[in-house]
Short mmCIF file of C-alpha atoms and ligand atoms in Angstrom, two decimals:
data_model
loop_
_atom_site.label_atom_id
_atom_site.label_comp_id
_atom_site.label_asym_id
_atom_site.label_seq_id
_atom_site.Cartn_x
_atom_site.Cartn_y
_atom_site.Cartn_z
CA UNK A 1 138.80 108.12 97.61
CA UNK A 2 135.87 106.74 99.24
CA UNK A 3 132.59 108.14 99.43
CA UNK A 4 131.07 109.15 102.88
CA UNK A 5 128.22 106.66 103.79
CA UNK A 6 124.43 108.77 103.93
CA UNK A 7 123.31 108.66 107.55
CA UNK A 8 120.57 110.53 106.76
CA UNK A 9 118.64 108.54 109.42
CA UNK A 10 121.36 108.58 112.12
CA UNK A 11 119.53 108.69 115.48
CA UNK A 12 116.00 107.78 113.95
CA UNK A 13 113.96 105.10 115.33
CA UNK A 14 111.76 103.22 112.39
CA UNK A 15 109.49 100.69 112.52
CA UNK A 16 108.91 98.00 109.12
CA UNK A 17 106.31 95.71 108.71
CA UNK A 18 106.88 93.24 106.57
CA UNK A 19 105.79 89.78 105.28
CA UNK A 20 102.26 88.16 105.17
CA UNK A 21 100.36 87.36 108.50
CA UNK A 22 99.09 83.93 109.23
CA UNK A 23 95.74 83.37 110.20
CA UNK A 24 95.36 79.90 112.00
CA UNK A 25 92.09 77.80 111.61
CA UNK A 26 93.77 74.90 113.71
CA UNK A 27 97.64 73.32 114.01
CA UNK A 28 98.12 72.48 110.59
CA UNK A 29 96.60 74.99 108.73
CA UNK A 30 95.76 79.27 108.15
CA UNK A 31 94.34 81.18 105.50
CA UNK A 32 97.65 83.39 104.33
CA UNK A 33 98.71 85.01 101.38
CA UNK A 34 101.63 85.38 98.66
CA UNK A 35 103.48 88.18 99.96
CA UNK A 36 107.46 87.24 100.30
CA UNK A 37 108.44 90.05 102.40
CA UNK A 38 111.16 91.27 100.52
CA UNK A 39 109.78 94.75 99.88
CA UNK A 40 110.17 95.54 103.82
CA UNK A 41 113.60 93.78 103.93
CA UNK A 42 114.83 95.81 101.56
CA UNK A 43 113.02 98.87 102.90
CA UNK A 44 114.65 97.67 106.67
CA UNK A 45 117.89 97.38 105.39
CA UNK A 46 118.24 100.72 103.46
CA UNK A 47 117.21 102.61 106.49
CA UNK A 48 119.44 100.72 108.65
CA UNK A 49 122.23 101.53 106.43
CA UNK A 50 121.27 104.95 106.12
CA UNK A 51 122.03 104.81 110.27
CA UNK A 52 118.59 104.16 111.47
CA UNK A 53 117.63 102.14 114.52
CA UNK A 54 115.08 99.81 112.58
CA UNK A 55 112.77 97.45 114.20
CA UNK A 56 111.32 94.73 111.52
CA UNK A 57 107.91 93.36 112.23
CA UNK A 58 107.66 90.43 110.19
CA UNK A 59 105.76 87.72 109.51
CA UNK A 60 106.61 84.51 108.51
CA UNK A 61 109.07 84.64 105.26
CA UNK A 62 111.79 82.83 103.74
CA UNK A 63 114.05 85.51 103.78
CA UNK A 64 116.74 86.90 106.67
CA UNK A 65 118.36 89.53 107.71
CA UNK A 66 121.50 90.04 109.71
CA UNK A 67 122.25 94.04 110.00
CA UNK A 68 124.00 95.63 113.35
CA UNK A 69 120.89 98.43 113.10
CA UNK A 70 117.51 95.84 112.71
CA UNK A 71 115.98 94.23 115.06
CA UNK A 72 113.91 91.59 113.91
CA UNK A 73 110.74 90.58 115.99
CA UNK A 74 109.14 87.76 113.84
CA UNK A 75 105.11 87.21 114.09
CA UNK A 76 102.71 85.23 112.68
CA UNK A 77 98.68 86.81 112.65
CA UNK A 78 97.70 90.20 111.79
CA UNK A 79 96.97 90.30 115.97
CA UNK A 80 100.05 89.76 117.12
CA UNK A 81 101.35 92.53 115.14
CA UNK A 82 98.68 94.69 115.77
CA UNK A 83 99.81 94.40 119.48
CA UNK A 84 103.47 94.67 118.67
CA UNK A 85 103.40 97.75 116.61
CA UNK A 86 100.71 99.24 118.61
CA UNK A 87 103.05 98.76 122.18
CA UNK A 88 106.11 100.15 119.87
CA UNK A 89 105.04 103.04 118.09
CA UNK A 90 105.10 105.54 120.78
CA UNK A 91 108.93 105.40 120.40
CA UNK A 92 109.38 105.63 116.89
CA UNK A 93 110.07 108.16 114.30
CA UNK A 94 109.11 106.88 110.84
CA UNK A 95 106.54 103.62 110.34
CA UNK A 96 106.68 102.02 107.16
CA UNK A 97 104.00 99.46 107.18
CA UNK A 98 104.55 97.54 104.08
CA UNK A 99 103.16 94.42 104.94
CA UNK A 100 100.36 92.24 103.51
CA UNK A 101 97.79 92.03 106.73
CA UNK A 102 95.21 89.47 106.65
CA UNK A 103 92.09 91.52 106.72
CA UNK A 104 90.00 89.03 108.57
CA UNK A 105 90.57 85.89 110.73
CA UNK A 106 88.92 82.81 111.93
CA UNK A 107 86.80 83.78 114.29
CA UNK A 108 87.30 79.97 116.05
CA UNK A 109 90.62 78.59 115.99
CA UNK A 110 90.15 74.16 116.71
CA UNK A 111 93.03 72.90 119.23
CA UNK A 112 92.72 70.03 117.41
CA UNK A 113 92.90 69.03 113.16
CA UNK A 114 89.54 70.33 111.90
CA UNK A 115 87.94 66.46 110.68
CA UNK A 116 86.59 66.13 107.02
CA UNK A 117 83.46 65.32 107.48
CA UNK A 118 79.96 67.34 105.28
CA UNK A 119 80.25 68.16 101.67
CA UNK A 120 81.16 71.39 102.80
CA UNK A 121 82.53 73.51 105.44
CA UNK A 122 81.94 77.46 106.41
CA UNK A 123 84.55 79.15 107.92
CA UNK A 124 83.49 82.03 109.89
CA UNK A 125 85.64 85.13 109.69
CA UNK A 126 86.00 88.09 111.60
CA UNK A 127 87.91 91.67 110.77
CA UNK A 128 91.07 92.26 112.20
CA UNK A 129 92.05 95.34 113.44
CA UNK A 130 93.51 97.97 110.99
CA UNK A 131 96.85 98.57 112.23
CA UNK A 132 98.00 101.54 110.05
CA UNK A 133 94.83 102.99 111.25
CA UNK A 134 94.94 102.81 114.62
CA UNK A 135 98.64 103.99 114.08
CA UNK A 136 97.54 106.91 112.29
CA UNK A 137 94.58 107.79 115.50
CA UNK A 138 97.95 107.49 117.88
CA UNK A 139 100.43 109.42 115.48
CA UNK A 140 101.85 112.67 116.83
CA UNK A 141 103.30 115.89 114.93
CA UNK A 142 106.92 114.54 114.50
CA UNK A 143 106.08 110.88 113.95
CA UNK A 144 106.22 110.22 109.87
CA UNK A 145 103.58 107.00 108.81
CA UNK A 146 103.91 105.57 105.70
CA UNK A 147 101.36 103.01 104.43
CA UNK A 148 101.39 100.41 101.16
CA UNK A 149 98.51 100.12 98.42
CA UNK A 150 97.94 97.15 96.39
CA UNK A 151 95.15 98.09 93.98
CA UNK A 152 93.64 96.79 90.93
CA UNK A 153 91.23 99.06 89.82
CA UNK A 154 90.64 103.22 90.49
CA UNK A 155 94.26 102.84 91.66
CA UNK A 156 95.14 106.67 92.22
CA UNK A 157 91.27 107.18 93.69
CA UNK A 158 91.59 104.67 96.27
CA UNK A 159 94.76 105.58 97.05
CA UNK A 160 94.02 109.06 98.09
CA UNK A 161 91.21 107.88 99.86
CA UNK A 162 93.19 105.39 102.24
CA UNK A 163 96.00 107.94 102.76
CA UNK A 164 93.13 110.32 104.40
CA UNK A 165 91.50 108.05 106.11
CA UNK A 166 94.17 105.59 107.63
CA UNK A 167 95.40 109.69 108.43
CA UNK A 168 99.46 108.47 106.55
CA UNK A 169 101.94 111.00 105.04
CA UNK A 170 102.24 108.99 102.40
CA UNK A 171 101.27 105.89 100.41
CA UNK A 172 103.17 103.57 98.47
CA UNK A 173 100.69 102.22 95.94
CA UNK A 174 101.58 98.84 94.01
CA UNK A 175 99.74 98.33 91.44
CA UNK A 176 98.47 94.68 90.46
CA UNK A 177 98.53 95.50 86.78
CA UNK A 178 102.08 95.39 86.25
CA UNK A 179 104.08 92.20 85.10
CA UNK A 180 107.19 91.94 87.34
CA UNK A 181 105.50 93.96 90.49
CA UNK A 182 104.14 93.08 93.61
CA UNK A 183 104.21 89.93 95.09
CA UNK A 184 107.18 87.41 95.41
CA UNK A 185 108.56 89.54 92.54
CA UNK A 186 112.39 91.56 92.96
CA UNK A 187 111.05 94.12 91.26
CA UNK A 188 108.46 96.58 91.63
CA UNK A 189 106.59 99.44 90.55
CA UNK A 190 105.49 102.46 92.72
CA UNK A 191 103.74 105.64 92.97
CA UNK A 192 103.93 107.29 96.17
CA UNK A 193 101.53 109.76 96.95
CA UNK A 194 102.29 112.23 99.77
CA UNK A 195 99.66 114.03 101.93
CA UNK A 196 99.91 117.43 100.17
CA UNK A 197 98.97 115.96 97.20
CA UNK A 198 102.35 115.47 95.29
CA UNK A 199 102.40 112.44 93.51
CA UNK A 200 105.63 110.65 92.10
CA UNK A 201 105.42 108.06 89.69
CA UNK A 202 108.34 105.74 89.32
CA UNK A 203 109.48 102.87 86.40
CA UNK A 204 109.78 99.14 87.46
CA UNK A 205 112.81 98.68 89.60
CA UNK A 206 114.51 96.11 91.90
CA UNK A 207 112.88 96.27 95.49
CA UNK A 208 116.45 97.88 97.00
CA UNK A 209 116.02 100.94 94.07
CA UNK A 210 112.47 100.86 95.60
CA UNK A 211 113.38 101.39 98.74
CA UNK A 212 115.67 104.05 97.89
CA UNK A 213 112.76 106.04 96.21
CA UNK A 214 110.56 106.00 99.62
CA UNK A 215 113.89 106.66 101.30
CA UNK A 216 114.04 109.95 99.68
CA UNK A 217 110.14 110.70 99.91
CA UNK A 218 110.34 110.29 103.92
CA UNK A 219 113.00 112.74 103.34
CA UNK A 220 111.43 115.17 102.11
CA UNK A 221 108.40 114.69 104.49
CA UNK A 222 110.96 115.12 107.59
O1 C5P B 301 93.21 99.10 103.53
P1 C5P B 301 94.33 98.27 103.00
O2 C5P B 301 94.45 96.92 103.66
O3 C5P B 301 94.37 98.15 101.51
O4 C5P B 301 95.61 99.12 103.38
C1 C5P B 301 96.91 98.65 103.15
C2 C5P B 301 97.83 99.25 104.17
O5 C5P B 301 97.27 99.05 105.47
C3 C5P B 301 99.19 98.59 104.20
O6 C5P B 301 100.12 99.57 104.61
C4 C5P B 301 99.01 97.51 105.26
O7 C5P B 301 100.24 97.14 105.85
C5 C5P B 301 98.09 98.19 106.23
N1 C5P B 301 97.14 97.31 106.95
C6 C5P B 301 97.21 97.25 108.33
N2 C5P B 301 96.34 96.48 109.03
C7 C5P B 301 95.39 95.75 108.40
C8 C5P B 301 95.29 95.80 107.00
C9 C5P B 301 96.20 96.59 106.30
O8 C5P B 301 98.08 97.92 108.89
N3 C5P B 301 94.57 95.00 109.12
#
């Protein structure tokens, strides 16, 4: 006999980020980072099997997905999804913003290949915008945002600390301390920490088992 599927999610609308953004300096080149994006596939694909409508942000990866429920709308700077997530949210249920956003950009992007020329170059940077944040100023009473950690040191503190000011209902924190977690690893190792103050600590697992956990912590916050 076969098992009933869980459509737990059935009729929800949820937004993933996912991926690394891209920060261009001029056509050949852009300050980036190592995240792989797999963490918000897997996250994307869970819900959408658990019958959610999902709508994957990501930026550029080497992975795909092809899943009747996700939508994928790919992007490359931390802007561009700031204005994609921003114009969506209104309209959707649970955010999981699990991507890696650049923090600051170039504040000049050169149309043409930057020339080597002095012994050395400054870059100028400027902050992007905080996306979970400004989420988390918009979010109303039924909308459920989750955001990611990735912390190195005073994990649990700073932790707390984003989840109320970024204003989440939860946060996934990743630590950096842990051999097989975090970036371009399949495996990962969590502790989500939910806005009345439960915390739930969880062993290394593959990034789907991962996504199961938060599965059942949005749950709960529903
Ligand atoms: O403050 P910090 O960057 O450590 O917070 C991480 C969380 O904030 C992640 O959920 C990440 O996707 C999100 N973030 C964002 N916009 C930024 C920087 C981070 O949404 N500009």
């Amino acid at each position: 006999m076969s098992t009933l599927p869980n459509l737990s999610f059935f009729g929800k609308k949820v937004l993933v980020t996912a991926g690394p953004t891209y920060e261009k300096l001029d056509p050949v080149r852009f300050i980036g980072n190592y995240s792989s994006g797999k963490m918000g596939y897997a996250i994307a694909e869970l819900f959408a099997d658990m019958g959610a409508e999902v709508t994957l942000i990501s930026g550029p990866v080497n992975i795909t997905i092809s899943h009747p429920n996700v939508k994928v709308v790919k992007i490359e700077s931390a802007l561009e999804m700031f204005n994609t997530c921003t114009q969506l949210f209104s309209a959707i249920d649970i955010a999981i913003m699990s991507a890696a956003v650049a923090d600051y950009r170039p504040e000049h992007y050169s149309e043409t290949k930057i020339k080597k020329q002095e012994e050395s170059l400054t870059i100028h940077l400027v902050k992007n915008p905080d996306i979970l944040k400004t989420l988390g100023l918009q979010k109303r009473e039924n909308q459920i945002l989750i955001g990611f950690a990735l912390e190195n040191h005073n994990e649990l503190e700073n932790a707390k600390v984003k989840l109320i000011s970024k204003n989440a209902d939860a946060i996934v924190l990743n630590t950096l301390n842990d051999a097989g977690a975090g970036f371009q690893h399949d495996t990962n190792q969590i502790t989500i920490i939910l806005k009345n103050g439960a915390i739930f600590e969880f062993p290394l697992k593959t990034k789907k088992e991962v996504a199961k956990d938060i599965a059942a912590c949005v749950l709960k916050l529903l």
